[in-house]
Short mmCIF file of C-alpha atoms in Angstrom, two decimals:
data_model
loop_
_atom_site.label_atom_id
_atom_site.label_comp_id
_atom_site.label_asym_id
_atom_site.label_seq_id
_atom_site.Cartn_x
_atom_site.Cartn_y
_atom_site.Cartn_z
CA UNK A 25 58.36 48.06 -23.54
CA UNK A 26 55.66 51.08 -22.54
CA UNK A 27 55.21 54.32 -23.57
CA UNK A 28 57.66 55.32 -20.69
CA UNK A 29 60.82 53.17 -21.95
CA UNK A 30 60.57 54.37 -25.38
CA UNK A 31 63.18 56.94 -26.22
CA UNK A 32 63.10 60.23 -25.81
CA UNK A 33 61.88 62.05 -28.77
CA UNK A 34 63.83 65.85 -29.71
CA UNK A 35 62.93 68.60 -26.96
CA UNK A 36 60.09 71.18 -27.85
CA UNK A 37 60.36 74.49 -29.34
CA UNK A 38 60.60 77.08 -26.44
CA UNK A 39 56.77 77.58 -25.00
CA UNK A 40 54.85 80.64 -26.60
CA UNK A 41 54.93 82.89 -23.71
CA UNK A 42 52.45 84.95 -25.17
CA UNK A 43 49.71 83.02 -25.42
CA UNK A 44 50.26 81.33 -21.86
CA UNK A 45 50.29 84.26 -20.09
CA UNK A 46 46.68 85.38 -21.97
CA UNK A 47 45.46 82.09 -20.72
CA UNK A 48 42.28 83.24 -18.37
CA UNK A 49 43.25 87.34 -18.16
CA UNK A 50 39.52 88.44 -17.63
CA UNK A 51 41.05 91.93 -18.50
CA UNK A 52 42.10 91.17 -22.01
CA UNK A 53 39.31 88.93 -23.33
CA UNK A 54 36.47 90.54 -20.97
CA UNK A 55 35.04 86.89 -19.91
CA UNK A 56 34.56 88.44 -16.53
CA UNK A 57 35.63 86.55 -13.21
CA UNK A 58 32.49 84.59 -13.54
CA UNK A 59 32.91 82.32 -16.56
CA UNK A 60 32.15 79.15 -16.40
CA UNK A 61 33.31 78.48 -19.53
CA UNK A 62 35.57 74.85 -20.05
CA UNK A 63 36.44 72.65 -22.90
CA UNK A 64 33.88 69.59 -23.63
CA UNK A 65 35.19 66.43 -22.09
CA UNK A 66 34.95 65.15 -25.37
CA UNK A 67 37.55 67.16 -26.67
CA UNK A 68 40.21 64.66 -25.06
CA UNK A 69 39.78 61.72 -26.95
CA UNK A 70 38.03 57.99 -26.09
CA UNK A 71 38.74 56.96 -22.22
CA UNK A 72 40.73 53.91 -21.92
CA UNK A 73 37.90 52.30 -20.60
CA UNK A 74 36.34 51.12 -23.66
CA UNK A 75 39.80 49.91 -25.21
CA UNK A 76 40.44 47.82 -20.92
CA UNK A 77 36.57 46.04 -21.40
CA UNK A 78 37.22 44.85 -24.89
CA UNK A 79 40.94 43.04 -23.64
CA UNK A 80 38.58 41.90 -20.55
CA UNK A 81 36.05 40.13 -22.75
CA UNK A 82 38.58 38.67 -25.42
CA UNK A 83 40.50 36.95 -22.11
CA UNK A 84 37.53 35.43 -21.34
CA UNK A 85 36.38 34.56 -24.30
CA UNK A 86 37.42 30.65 -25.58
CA UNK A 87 36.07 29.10 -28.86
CA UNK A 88 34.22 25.75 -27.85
CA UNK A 89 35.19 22.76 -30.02
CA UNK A 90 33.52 19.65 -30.11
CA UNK A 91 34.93 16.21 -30.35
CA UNK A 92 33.88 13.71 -32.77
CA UNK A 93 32.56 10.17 -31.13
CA UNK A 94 35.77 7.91 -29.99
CA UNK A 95 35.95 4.79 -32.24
CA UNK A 96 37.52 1.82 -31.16
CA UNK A 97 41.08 0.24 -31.70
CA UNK A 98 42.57 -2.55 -29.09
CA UNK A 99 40.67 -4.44 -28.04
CA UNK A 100 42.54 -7.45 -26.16
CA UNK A 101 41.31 -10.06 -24.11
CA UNK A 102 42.15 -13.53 -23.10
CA UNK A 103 42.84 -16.26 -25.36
CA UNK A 104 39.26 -18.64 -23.75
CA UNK A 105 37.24 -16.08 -24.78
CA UNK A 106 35.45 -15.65 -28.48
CA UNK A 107 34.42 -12.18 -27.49
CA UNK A 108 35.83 -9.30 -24.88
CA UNK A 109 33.88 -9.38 -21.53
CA UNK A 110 34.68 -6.20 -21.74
CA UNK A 111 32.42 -4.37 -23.46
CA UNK A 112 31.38 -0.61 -24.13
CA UNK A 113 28.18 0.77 -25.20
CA UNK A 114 28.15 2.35 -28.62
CA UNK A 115 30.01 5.78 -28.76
CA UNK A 116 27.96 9.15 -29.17
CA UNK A 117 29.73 12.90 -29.74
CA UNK A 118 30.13 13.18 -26.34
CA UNK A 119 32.94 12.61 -25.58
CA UNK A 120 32.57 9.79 -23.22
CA UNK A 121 33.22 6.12 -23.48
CA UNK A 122 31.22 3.52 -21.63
CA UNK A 123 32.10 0.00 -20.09
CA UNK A 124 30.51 -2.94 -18.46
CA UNK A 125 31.91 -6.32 -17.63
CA UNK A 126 30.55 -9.55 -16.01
CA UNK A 127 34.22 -11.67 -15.30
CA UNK A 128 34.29 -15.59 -13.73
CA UNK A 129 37.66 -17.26 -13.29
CA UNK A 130 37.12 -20.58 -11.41
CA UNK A 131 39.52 -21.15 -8.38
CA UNK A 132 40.35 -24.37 -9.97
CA UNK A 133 41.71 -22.56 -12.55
CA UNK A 134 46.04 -22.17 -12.40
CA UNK A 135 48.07 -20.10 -14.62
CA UNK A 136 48.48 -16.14 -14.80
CA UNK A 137 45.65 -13.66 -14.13
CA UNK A 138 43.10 -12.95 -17.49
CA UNK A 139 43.61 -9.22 -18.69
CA UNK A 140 41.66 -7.37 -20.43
CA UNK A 141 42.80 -3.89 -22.60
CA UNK A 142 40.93 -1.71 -24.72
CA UNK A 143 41.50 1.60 -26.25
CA UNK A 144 39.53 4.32 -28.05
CA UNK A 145 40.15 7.24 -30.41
CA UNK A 146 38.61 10.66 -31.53
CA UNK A 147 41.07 13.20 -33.61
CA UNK A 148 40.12 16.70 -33.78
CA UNK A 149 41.23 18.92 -37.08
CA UNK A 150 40.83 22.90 -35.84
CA UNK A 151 40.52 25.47 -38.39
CA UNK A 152 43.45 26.69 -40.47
CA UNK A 153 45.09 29.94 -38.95
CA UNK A 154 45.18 32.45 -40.83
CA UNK A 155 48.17 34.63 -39.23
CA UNK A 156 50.98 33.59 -36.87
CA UNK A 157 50.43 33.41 -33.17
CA UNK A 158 50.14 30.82 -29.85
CA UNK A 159 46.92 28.44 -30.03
CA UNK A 160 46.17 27.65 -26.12
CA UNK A 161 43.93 24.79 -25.02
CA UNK A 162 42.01 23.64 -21.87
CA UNK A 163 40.35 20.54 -21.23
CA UNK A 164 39.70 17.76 -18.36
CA UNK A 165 39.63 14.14 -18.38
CA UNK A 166 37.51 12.55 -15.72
CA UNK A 167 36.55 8.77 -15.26
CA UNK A 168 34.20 6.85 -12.92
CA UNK A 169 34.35 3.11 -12.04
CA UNK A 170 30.96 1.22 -10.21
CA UNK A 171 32.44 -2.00 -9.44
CA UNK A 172 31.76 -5.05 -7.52
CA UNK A 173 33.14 -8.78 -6.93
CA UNK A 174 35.03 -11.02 -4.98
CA UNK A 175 38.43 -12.29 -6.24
CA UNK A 176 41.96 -12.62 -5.69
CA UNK A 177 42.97 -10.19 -8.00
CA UNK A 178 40.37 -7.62 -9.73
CA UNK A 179 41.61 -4.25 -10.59
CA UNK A 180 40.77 -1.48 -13.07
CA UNK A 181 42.75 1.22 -14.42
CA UNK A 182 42.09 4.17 -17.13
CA UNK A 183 44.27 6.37 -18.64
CA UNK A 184 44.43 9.35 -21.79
CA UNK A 185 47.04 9.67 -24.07
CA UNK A 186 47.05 12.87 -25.75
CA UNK A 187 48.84 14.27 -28.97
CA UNK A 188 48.64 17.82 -30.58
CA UNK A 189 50.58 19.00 -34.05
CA UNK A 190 50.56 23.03 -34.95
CA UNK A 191 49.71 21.59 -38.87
CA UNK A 192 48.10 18.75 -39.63
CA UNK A 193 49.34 18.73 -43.30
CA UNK A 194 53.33 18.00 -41.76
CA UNK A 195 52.99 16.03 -38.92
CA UNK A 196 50.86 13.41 -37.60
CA UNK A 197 49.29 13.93 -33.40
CA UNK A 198 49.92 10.47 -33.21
CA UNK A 199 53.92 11.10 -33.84
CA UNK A 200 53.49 14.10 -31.57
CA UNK A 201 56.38 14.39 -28.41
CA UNK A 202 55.17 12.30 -25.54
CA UNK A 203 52.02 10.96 -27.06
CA UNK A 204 53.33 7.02 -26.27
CA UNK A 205 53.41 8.15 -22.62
CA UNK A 206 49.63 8.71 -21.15
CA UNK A 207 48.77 12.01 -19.90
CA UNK A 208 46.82 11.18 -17.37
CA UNK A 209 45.74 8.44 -15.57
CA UNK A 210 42.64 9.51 -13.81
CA UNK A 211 41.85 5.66 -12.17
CA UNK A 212 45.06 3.46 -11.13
CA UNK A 213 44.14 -0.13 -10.06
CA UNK A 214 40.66 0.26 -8.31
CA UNK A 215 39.87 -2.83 -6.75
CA UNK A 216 36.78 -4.80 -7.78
CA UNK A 217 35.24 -4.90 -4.02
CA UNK A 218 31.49 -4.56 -3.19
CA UNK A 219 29.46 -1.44 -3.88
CA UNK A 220 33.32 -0.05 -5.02
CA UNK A 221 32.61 3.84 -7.08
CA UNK A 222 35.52 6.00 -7.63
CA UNK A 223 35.81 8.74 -9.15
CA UNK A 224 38.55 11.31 -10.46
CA UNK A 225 38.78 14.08 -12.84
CA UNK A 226 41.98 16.24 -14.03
CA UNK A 227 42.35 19.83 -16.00
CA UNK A 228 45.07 20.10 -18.70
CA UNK A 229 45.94 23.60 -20.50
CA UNK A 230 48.41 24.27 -22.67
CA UNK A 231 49.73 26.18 -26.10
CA UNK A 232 51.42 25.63 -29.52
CA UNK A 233 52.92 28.13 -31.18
CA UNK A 234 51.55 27.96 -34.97
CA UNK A 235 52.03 29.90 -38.49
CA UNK A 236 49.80 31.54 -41.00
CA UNK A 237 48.28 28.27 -42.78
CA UNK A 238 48.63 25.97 -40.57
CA UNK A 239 45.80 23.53 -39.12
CA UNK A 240 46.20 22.02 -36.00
CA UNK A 241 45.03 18.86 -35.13
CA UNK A 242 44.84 16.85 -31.50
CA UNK A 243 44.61 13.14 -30.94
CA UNK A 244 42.72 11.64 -27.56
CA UNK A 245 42.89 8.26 -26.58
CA UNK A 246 41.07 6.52 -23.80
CA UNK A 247 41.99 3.50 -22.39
CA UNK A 248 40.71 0.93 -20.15
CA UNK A 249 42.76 -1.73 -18.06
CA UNK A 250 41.61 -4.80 -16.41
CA UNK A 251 43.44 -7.48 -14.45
CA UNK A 252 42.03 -10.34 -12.62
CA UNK A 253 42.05 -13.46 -11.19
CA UNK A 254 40.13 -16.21 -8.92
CA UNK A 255 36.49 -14.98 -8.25
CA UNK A 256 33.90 -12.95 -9.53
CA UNK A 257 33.46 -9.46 -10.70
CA UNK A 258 31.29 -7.23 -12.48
CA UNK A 259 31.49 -3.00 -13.99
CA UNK A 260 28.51 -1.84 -14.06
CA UNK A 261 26.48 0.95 -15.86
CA UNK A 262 27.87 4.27 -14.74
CA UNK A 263 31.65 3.49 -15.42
CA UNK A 264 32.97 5.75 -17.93
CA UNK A 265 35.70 7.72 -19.22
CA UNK A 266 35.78 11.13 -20.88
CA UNK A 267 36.82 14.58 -21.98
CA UNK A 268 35.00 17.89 -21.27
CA UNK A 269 35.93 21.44 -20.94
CA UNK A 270 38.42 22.20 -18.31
CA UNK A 271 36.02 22.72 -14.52
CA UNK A 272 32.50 23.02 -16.00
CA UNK A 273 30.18 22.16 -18.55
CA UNK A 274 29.39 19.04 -20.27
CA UNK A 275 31.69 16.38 -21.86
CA UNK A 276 32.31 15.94 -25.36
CA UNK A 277 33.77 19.83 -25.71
CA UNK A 278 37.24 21.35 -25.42
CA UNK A 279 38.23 25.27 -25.40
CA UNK A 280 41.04 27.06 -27.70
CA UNK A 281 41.90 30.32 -28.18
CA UNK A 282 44.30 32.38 -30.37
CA UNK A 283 46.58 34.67 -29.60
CA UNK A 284 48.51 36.74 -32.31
CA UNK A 285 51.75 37.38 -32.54
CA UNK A 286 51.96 40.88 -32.25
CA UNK A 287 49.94 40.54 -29.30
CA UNK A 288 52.80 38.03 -27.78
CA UNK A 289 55.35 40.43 -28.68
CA UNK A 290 53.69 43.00 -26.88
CA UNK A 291 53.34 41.08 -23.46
CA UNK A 292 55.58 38.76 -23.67
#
């Protein structure tokens, strides 16, 4: 609703006729027909200007949150082997998670192709709010594969699964709606050819309506995928996967925002 759709308040009192009609007689007050007299601009109040560049900067404005290192959880791999060849290089708070792999399966060797699957995990508590309102969020997910091999079967996938709770202290991300189900799944069955790279890299934005106390938390998990069979194959230095802000900057950050709820009530 504006200004305009508001009801109409009671009519005026009848105009002083008087006074409007003394309104610039150079007779009566003896100003003379040359006055140049007018009422400081100032006089009307602050411009809307001031109140339009203050709504400009808040809509650009996002709070930057960072993401604590991903920590591992699966981590499955065939039965012949004592340790996964596929590894990952120790996780830093950046959001990123990095894998190599050197993989042999003999052609003598019958049975089903060797798989490999491994996930990671980084939960982020925000702040408790302290009114209610709409917490929005923007990230992107982005992963790169540098792959090479021969073999009858060699393919690598990665994915994100992604949960978000308005209050920690109720509800676990991990139990959130549609969390089983990844979000995205930047690389899908990349084959392990020679001098392979591929690369892909997704924005997500969305919102969670929250009340006064509550803390919202979000889970992230990255996954990794491997299938293969008959031949050789290697991942080398350079594949990762990993979450940033949403089309710029650096991994290892996300952007929020909070809107109040008069504020929603107000636009809608």
């Amino acid at each position: 609703m504006t200004i305009i759709d508001a009801p109409r308040p009671a009519r005026l009192a009848a105009p002083p006729i008087d006074r409007i009609a003394a309104l610039g007689d150079t007779a009566s007050t003896g100003a003379g027909i040359a006055s140049t007299e007018t009422l400081p601009a100032e006089a009307l109040g602050d411009g809307f200007d001031g109140v339009h560049g203050r709504i400009r900067d808040w809509l650009r404005s996002w709070d930057q949150v960072h993401l604590p290192a991903f920590e591992a959880v699966r981590d499955s791999f065939p039965a012949e082997e004592r340790r996964s060849s596929l590894r990952a290089a120790p996780t830093r708070a950046d959001g990123a998670v990095r894998v190599t792999a050197s993989l042999y399966d003999p052609p003598t060797r019958s049975g089903a192709p060797y798989a490999w699957s491994r996930n990671w995990v980084s939960v982020v508590e925000l702040p408790k709010t302290v009114e209610a309102g709409r917490l929005h969020y923007r990230f992107s997910v982005g992963s790169r594969l540098v792959l090479d091999g021969q073999a009858e079967t060699g393919l690598v996938s990665t994915s994100l699964n992604f949960g978000l709770v308005a209050d920690a202290a109720t509800a676990s991300p991990f139990d959130a709606p549609g969390f089983s189900t990844p979000l995205c799944r930047p690389l899908v069955a990349v084959q392990c050819r020679e001098d392979a790279d591929a690369d892909a890299q997704h924005a997500f934005e969305g919102s969670i309506d929250v009340e006064a106390g509550d803390q919202p938390a979000m889970a992230f998990v990255i996954g990794t995928d491997v299938v293969f069979r008959d031949g050789w194959a290697r991942i080398h230095e350079g594949s990762s996967t990993w979450i940033g802000m949403a089309g710029r900057g650096g991994s290892g950050t996300i952007e929020v925002r909070f809107t109040p709820a008069p504020m929603l009530a107000l636009f809608g």
